[in-house]
């Protein structure tokens, strides 16, 4: 194991690194920079104690960097209590939701699959991600999408990691549609994804932001459509207020120029196997 030697950079999950440090397999006493990516997730209630323990293995003059698309109160508390003279760089005004057009459709639960089929027939989709909860609905929805003659895979947390890896590999290499849980709201960077559909509307603004951020990656254009039931209407309003954005009712026709690259905007047929 290379950890018996000096290394420049150590990547790992918080639990695994804590385990290695606790067993003296790795020495963090000279680790001067500690980076927390997706800090809002790492500092969620179940993980905060682990991060607190990890800091005990680091030198006092360490530099701690927190990166996150959202900064909820738990991240702010950690920053104020555990980081000396913190400095905050906020790019959210420039980056949040930039390039992603957002719409919603009022539907009843029983109408969702029909609505999804209508959206597929109207949109020019390079690749799409369809978010659905809970996990026991994901496989069923993927089958219904396939029955509509659209190429589709699915992924969720209860699948074997090897199976999820294979699905992600195929999706990265061109499978058109992926039905998944919030497991894939982070760390997915596929620039060909230009449409995200919230088949089940998210419960909070953090999840919403991470979901629709799967489209419009790295300056590309994107489109996010939310299927909103009567029970979702308060969440819709709250998310708009918290993110300072407006999610508009979907129009009869959507200009392809707002979510399709100019070189492909002349194509019109939806992708089928």
mmCIF file of C-alpha atoms in Angstrom:
data_model
loop_
_atom_site.group_PDB
_atom_site.id
_atom_site.type_symbol
_atom_site.label_atom_id
_atom_site.label_comp_id
_atom_site.label_asym_id
_atom_site.label_seq_id
_atom_site.Cartn_x
_atom_site.Cartn_y
_atom_site.Cartn_z
ATOM 1 C CA UNK A 1 0.000 0.000 0.000
ATOM 2 C CA UNK A 2 1.448 3.362 -1.043
ATOM 3 C CA UNK A 3 0.201 5.002 2.161
ATOM 4 C CA UNK A 4 3.275 3.579 3.863
ATOM 5 C CA UNK A 5 5.180 6.094 1.753
ATOM 6 C CA UNK A 6 4.821 9.847 1.456
ATOM 7 C CA UNK A 7 2.126 10.876 -1.017
ATOM 8 C CA UNK A 8 1.259 14.330 -2.331
ATOM 9 C CA UNK A 9 -2.526 13.935 -2.545
ATOM 10 C CA UNK A 10 -4.879 11.515 -0.806
ATOM 11 C CA UNK A 11 -8.404 11.041 -2.155
ATOM 12 C CA UNK A 12 -11.055 9.094 -0.261
ATOM 13 C CA UNK A 13 -14.387 8.967 1.476
ATOM 14 C CA UNK A 14 -14.475 10.483 4.931
ATOM 15 C CA UNK A 15 -15.173 7.155 6.637
ATOM 16 C CA UNK A 16 -12.342 5.321 4.903
ATOM 17 C CA UNK A 17 -9.767 8.035 5.599
ATOM 18 C CA UNK A 18 -10.838 8.198 9.251
ATOM 19 C CA UNK A 19 -10.472 4.420 9.517
ATOM 20 C CA UNK A 20 -6.961 4.511 8.030
ATOM 21 C CA UNK A 21 -5.918 7.369 10.298
ATOM 22 C CA UNK A 22 -7.388 5.689 13.370
ATOM 23 C CA UNK A 23 -5.425 2.501 12.640
ATOM 24 C CA UNK A 24 -2.222 4.499 12.054
ATOM 25 C CA UNK A 25 -2.082 3.242 8.485
ATOM 26 C CA UNK A 26 -1.793 6.823 7.288
ATOM 27 C CA UNK A 27 -0.311 9.832 9.080
ATOM 28 C CA UNK A 28 -2.207 13.093 8.590
ATOM 29 C CA UNK A 29 -0.124 15.166 11.001
ATOM 30 C CA UNK A 30 1.609 16.956 8.120
ATOM 31 C CA UNK A 31 -1.468 17.312 5.914
ATOM 32 C CA UNK A 32 -1.665 21.089 5.494
ATOM 33 C CA UNK A 33 -4.634 21.276 3.109
ATOM 34 C CA UNK A 34 -7.953 19.551 3.767
ATOM 35 C CA UNK A 35 -10.530 19.775 0.942
ATOM 36 C CA UNK A 36 -14.217 18.922 1.341
ATOM 37 C CA UNK A 37 -16.023 18.626 -1.991
ATOM 38 C CA UNK A 38 -19.836 18.542 -1.849
ATOM 39 C CA UNK A 39 -19.540 20.022 1.638
ATOM 40 C CA UNK A 40 -23.305 20.194 2.116
ATOM 41 C CA UNK A 41 -23.428 16.405 1.809
ATOM 42 C CA UNK A 42 -20.324 15.756 3.920
ATOM 43 C CA UNK A 43 -21.698 17.938 6.708
ATOM 44 C CA UNK A 44 -25.208 16.500 6.743
ATOM 45 C CA UNK A 45 -26.242 15.269 10.222
ATOM 46 C CA UNK A 46 -25.068 11.697 9.687
ATOM 47 C CA UNK A 47 -21.578 12.683 8.527
ATOM 48 C CA UNK A 48 -20.655 15.727 10.633
ATOM 49 C CA UNK A 49 -19.237 13.665 13.565
ATOM 50 C CA UNK A 50 -16.905 11.859 11.146
ATOM 51 C CA UNK A 51 -15.600 15.144 9.762
ATOM 52 C CA UNK A 52 -15.094 16.454 13.298
ATOM 53 C CA UNK A 53 -13.000 13.379 14.161
ATOM 54 C CA UNK A 54 -10.951 13.698 10.980
ATOM 55 C CA UNK A 55 -9.964 17.255 11.850
ATOM 56 C CA UNK A 56 -8.403 15.970 15.087
ATOM 57 C CA UNK A 57 -5.761 14.113 13.048
ATOM 58 C CA UNK A 58 -4.730 17.258 11.146
ATOM 59 C CA UNK A 59 -2.228 19.906 12.288
ATOM 60 C CA UNK A 60 -3.543 23.121 13.832
ATOM 61 C CA UNK A 61 -2.161 25.263 10.995
ATOM 62 C CA UNK A 62 -4.120 23.339 8.346
ATOM 63 C CA UNK A 63 -6.069 25.054 5.583
ATOM 64 C CA UNK A 64 -9.644 23.813 5.162
ATOM 65 C CA UNK A 65 -11.475 24.347 1.856
ATOM 66 C CA UNK A 66 -15.209 23.764 1.465
ATOM 67 C CA UNK A 67 -16.757 23.463 -2.002
ATOM 68 C CA UNK A 68 -20.499 23.180 -2.554
ATOM 69 C CA UNK A 69 -23.267 24.323 -4.877
ATOM 70 C CA UNK A 70 -25.412 25.028 -1.805
ATOM 71 C CA UNK A 71 -24.422 26.328 1.621
ATOM 72 C CA UNK A 72 -27.139 25.400 4.136
ATOM 73 C CA UNK A 73 -26.946 26.381 7.801
ATOM 74 C CA UNK A 74 -24.945 23.308 8.840
ATOM 75 C CA UNK A 75 -22.153 24.291 6.449
ATOM 76 C CA UNK A 76 -22.198 27.877 7.694
ATOM 77 C CA UNK A 77 -22.024 26.662 11.312
ATOM 78 C CA UNK A 78 -19.055 24.428 10.514
ATOM 79 C CA UNK A 79 -17.285 27.272 8.723
ATOM 80 C CA UNK A 80 -17.841 29.701 11.608
ATOM 81 C CA UNK A 81 -16.919 27.255 14.384
ATOM 82 C CA UNK A 82 -14.111 25.151 12.897
ATOM 83 C CA UNK A 83 -12.270 27.413 10.448
ATOM 84 C CA UNK A 84 -10.088 30.290 11.621
ATOM 85 C CA UNK A 85 -10.584 33.559 9.717
ATOM 86 C CA UNK A 86 -12.736 31.986 6.985
ATOM 87 C CA UNK A 87 -12.874 33.633 3.579
ATOM 88 C CA UNK A 88 -15.890 33.038 1.357
ATOM 89 C CA UNK A 89 -15.949 33.133 -2.446
ATOM 90 C CA UNK A 90 -19.518 33.069 -3.741
ATOM 91 C CA UNK A 91 -20.000 32.444 -7.453
ATOM 92 C CA UNK A 92 -23.662 31.480 -7.166
ATOM 93 C CA UNK A 93 -25.004 34.685 -8.717
ATOM 94 C CA UNK A 94 -22.958 33.981 -11.843
ATOM 95 C CA UNK A 95 -23.294 30.196 -12.008
ATOM 96 C CA UNK A 96 -26.511 28.999 -10.355
ATOM 97 C CA UNK A 97 -28.992 27.772 -12.971
ATOM 98 C CA UNK A 98 -27.106 29.674 -15.685
ATOM 99 C CA UNK A 99 -28.025 28.316 -19.099
ATOM 100 C CA UNK A 100 -30.810 26.031 -17.795
ATOM 101 C CA UNK A 101 -34.385 26.928 -18.783
ATOM 102 C CA UNK A 102 -36.904 25.753 -16.165
ATOM 103 C CA UNK A 103 -40.582 24.904 -16.600
ATOM 104 C CA UNK A 104 -43.270 22.990 -14.747
ATOM 105 C CA UNK A 105 -46.318 20.993 -15.798
ATOM 106 C CA UNK A 106 -49.364 20.586 -13.555
ATOM 107 C CA UNK A 107 -50.318 16.909 -13.611
ATOM 108 C CA UNK A 108 -52.153 14.299 -11.623
ATOM 109 C CA UNK A 109 -50.079 11.331 -10.500
ATOM 110 C CA UNK A 110 -51.855 8.985 -12.917
ATOM 111 C CA UNK A 111 -51.065 11.320 -15.849
ATOM 112 C CA UNK A 112 -47.294 11.426 -15.402
ATOM 113 C CA UNK A 113 -46.287 8.672 -17.823
ATOM 114 C CA UNK A 114 -48.548 10.076 -20.534
ATOM 115 C CA UNK A 115 -47.075 13.534 -19.905
ATOM 116 C CA UNK A 116 -43.563 12.106 -20.140
ATOM 117 C CA UNK A 117 -44.371 10.556 -23.503
ATOM 118 C CA UNK A 118 -45.686 13.906 -24.731
ATOM 119 C CA UNK A 119 -42.500 15.661 -23.632
ATOM 120 C CA UNK A 120 -40.332 13.074 -25.388
ATOM 121 C CA UNK A 121 -42.264 13.542 -28.616
ATOM 122 C CA UNK A 122 -41.826 17.321 -28.524
ATOM 123 C CA UNK A 123 -38.253 17.737 -27.296
ATOM 124 C CA UNK A 124 -35.000 17.337 -29.169
ATOM 125 C CA UNK A 125 -33.121 15.238 -26.619
ATOM 126 C CA UNK A 126 -29.442 14.499 -26.844
ATOM 127 C CA UNK A 127 -29.518 12.654 -23.528
ATOM 128 C CA UNK A 128 -31.886 13.021 -20.596
ATOM 129 C CA UNK A 129 -31.932 12.182 -16.905
ATOM 130 C CA UNK A 130 -35.312 11.452 -15.302
ATOM 131 C CA UNK A 131 -35.393 11.688 -11.509
ATOM 132 C CA UNK A 132 -37.831 9.452 -9.690
ATOM 133 C CA UNK A 133 -38.399 8.471 -6.044
ATOM 134 C CA UNK A 134 -38.605 6.137 -4.233
ATOM 135 C CA UNK A 135 -36.297 3.489 -5.652
ATOM 136 C CA UNK A 136 -39.013 0.862 -6.086
ATOM 137 C CA UNK A 137 -40.610 3.075 -8.763
ATOM 138 C CA UNK A 138 -37.434 3.545 -10.804
ATOM 139 C CA UNK A 139 -37.271 0.142 -12.499
ATOM 140 C CA UNK A 140 -40.997 0.291 -13.252
ATOM 141 C CA UNK A 141 -40.723 3.758 -14.796
ATOM 142 C CA UNK A 142 -37.701 2.724 -16.883
ATOM 143 C CA UNK A 143 -39.721 -0.219 -18.246
ATOM 144 C CA UNK A 144 -42.581 2.092 -19.161
ATOM 145 C CA UNK A 145 -40.191 4.436 -20.968
ATOM 146 C CA UNK A 146 -38.748 1.457 -22.854
ATOM 147 C CA UNK A 147 -42.277 0.299 -23.707
ATOM 148 C CA UNK A 148 -42.798 3.722 -25.295
ATOM 149 C CA UNK A 149 -39.917 2.764 -27.647
ATOM 150 C CA UNK A 150 -37.310 5.079 -26.114
ATOM 151 C CA UNK A 151 -33.874 3.771 -25.199
ATOM 152 C CA UNK A 152 -33.627 3.810 -21.416
ATOM 153 C CA UNK A 153 -31.527 2.480 -18.520
ATOM 154 C CA UNK A 154 -32.017 2.922 -14.790
ATOM 155 C CA UNK A 155 -29.860 3.213 -11.675
ATOM 156 C CA UNK A 156 -30.477 3.461 -7.928
ATOM 157 C CA UNK A 157 -28.696 2.878 -4.621
ATOM 158 C CA UNK A 158 -29.992 -0.662 -4.086
ATOM 159 C CA UNK A 159 -28.276 -1.970 -7.218
ATOM 160 C CA UNK A 160 -24.859 -3.617 -7.040
ATOM 161 C CA UNK A 161 -22.053 -1.135 -7.543
ATOM 162 C CA UNK A 162 -20.770 -3.145 -10.523
ATOM 163 C CA UNK A 163 -24.196 -2.894 -12.171
ATOM 164 C CA UNK A 164 -24.382 0.865 -11.524
ATOM 165 C CA UNK A 165 -20.913 1.303 -12.990
ATOM 166 C CA UNK A 166 -21.938 -0.546 -16.142
ATOM 167 C CA UNK A 167 -25.088 1.559 -16.506
ATOM 168 C CA UNK A 168 -23.134 4.767 -16.041
ATOM 169 C CA UNK A 169 -20.541 3.618 -18.589
ATOM 170 C CA UNK A 170 -23.256 2.914 -21.162
ATOM 171 C CA UNK A 171 -24.968 6.236 -20.435
ATOM 172 C CA UNK A 172 -21.712 8.141 -20.832
ATOM 173 C CA UNK A 173 -21.249 6.382 -24.161
ATOM 174 C CA UNK A 174 -24.570 7.393 -25.611
ATOM 175 C CA UNK A 175 -27.650 5.677 -24.121
ATOM 176 C CA UNK A 176 -30.273 8.365 -24.514
ATOM 177 C CA UNK A 177 -32.311 8.277 -21.298
ATOM 178 C CA UNK A 178 -31.509 7.392 -17.693
ATOM 179 C CA UNK A 179 -34.069 6.997 -14.908
ATOM 180 C CA UNK A 180 -32.453 7.348 -11.510
ATOM 181 C CA UNK A 181 -32.796 8.360 -7.889
ATOM 182 C CA UNK A 182 -31.057 11.269 -6.165
ATOM 183 C CA UNK A 183 -28.004 9.029 -5.958
ATOM 184 C CA UNK A 184 -26.871 10.641 -9.224
ATOM 185 C CA UNK A 185 -27.573 14.270 -8.364
ATOM 186 C CA UNK A 186 -23.856 14.743 -7.672
ATOM 187 C CA UNK A 187 -20.687 13.914 -9.522
ATOM 188 C CA UNK A 188 -22.315 13.289 -12.904
ATOM 189 C CA UNK A 189 -20.698 15.428 -15.572
ATOM 190 C CA UNK A 190 -21.969 14.420 -18.998
ATOM 191 C CA UNK A 191 -22.076 17.395 -21.314
ATOM 192 C CA UNK A 192 -24.450 15.682 -23.780
ATOM 193 C CA UNK A 193 -27.274 15.774 -21.191
ATOM 194 C CA UNK A 194 -29.478 18.654 -22.292
ATOM 195 C CA UNK A 195 -32.786 17.654 -20.651
ATOM 196 C CA UNK A 196 -33.585 16.859 -17.015
ATOM 197 C CA UNK A 197 -37.087 15.812 -16.016
ATOM 198 C CA UNK A 198 -38.218 15.724 -12.407
ATOM 199 C CA UNK A 199 -40.797 12.953 -12.722
ATOM 200 C CA UNK A 200 -41.178 13.263 -8.943
ATOM 201 C CA UNK A 201 -40.703 16.838 -7.753
ATOM 202 C CA UNK A 202 -37.903 17.331 -5.177
ATOM 203 C CA UNK A 203 -38.666 18.147 -1.550
ATOM 204 C CA UNK A 204 -36.050 20.855 -1.059
ATOM 205 C CA UNK A 205 -34.072 23.478 -2.964
ATOM 206 C CA UNK A 206 -30.693 21.748 -2.500
ATOM 207 C CA UNK A 207 -31.921 18.588 -4.237
ATOM 208 C CA UNK A 208 -33.595 20.634 -6.966
ATOM 209 C CA UNK A 209 -30.420 22.590 -7.653
ATOM 210 C CA UNK A 210 -28.265 19.473 -7.855
ATOM 211 C CA UNK A 211 -30.759 17.661 -10.064
ATOM 212 C CA UNK A 212 -31.215 20.301 -12.739
ATOM 213 C CA UNK A 213 -27.484 20.996 -12.609
ATOM 214 C CA UNK A 214 -26.999 17.682 -14.443
ATOM 215 C CA UNK A 215 -27.978 19.578 -17.608
ATOM 216 C CA UNK A 216 -26.298 22.676 -18.954
ATOM 217 C CA UNK A 217 -22.870 21.434 -17.880
ATOM 218 C CA UNK A 218 -19.743 23.493 -18.503
ATOM 219 C CA UNK A 219 -21.532 26.301 -20.311
ATOM 220 C CA UNK A 220 -23.749 24.034 -22.412
ATOM 221 C CA UNK A 221 -27.480 24.684 -22.763
ATOM 222 C CA UNK A 222 -30.045 22.769 -20.749
ATOM 223 C CA UNK A 223 -33.749 22.318 -20.094
ATOM 224 C CA UNK A 224 -35.407 21.215 -16.845
ATOM 225 C CA UNK A 225 -39.065 20.207 -16.692
ATOM 226 C CA UNK A 226 -40.845 19.494 -13.417
ATOM 227 C CA UNK A 227 -43.974 17.360 -13.186
ATOM 228 C CA UNK A 228 -45.865 19.043 -10.357
ATOM 229 C CA UNK A 229 -48.896 17.543 -8.614
ATOM 230 C CA UNK A 230 -51.331 19.437 -6.404
ATOM 231 C CA UNK A 231 -49.391 18.260 -3.339
ATOM 232 C CA UNK A 232 -46.144 19.660 -4.797
ATOM 233 C CA UNK A 233 -47.365 23.224 -5.247
ATOM 234 C CA UNK A 234 -46.058 24.502 -1.879
ATOM 235 C CA UNK A 235 -42.623 22.959 -2.503
ATOM 236 C CA UNK A 236 -42.544 24.634 -5.908
ATOM 237 C CA UNK A 237 -43.199 28.041 -4.391
ATOM 238 C CA UNK A 238 -40.692 27.509 -1.565
ATOM 239 C CA UNK A 239 -37.927 26.368 -3.935
ATOM 240 C CA UNK A 240 -38.501 29.414 -6.135
ATOM 241 C CA UNK A 241 -38.188 31.686 -3.117
ATOM 242 C CA UNK A 242 -35.087 30.003 -1.701
ATOM 243 C CA UNK A 243 -33.232 29.930 -5.026
ATOM 244 C CA UNK A 244 -34.442 33.337 -6.163
ATOM 245 C CA UNK A 245 -35.639 31.942 -9.465
ATOM 246 C CA UNK A 246 -38.890 31.598 -11.380
ATOM 247 C CA UNK A 247 -40.078 28.253 -12.716
ATOM 248 C CA UNK A 248 -42.627 29.046 -15.395
ATOM 249 C CA UNK A 249 -45.544 26.994 -16.725
ATOM 250 C CA UNK A 250 -44.426 25.117 -19.815
ATOM 251 C CA UNK A 251 -45.522 26.833 -23.059
ATOM 252 C CA UNK A 252 -47.122 25.096 -26.004
ATOM 253 C CA UNK A 253 -43.829 25.240 -27.884
ATOM 254 C CA UNK A 254 -40.270 25.651 -26.611
ATOM 255 C CA UNK A 255 -37.615 27.259 -28.769
ATOM 256 C CA UNK A 256 -34.928 24.626 -29.343
ATOM 257 C CA UNK A 257 -32.354 27.380 -29.270
ATOM 258 C CA UNK A 258 -32.577 27.598 -25.473
ATOM 259 C CA UNK A 259 -31.521 23.991 -24.860
ATOM 260 C CA UNK A 260 -29.990 22.629 -28.087
ATOM 261 C CA UNK A 261 -26.562 23.627 -29.380
ATOM 262 C CA UNK A 262 -26.803 25.761 -32.547
ATOM 263 C CA UNK A 263 -25.098 23.095 -34.683
ATOM 264 C CA UNK A 264 -27.832 20.583 -33.789
ATOM 265 C CA UNK A 265 -30.849 22.872 -33.558
ATOM 266 C CA UNK A 266 -32.020 22.032 -37.073
ATOM 267 C CA UNK A 267 -32.586 18.367 -36.167
ATOM 268 C CA UNK A 268 -36.085 17.596 -34.935
ATOM 269 C CA UNK A 269 -36.675 13.869 -34.515
ATOM 270 C CA UNK A 270 -36.537 12.431 -30.964
ATOM 271 C CA UNK A 271 -33.940 9.727 -30.434
ATOM 272 C CA UNK A 272 -35.186 6.122 -30.416
ATOM 273 C CA UNK A 273 -33.308 2.840 -30.552
#
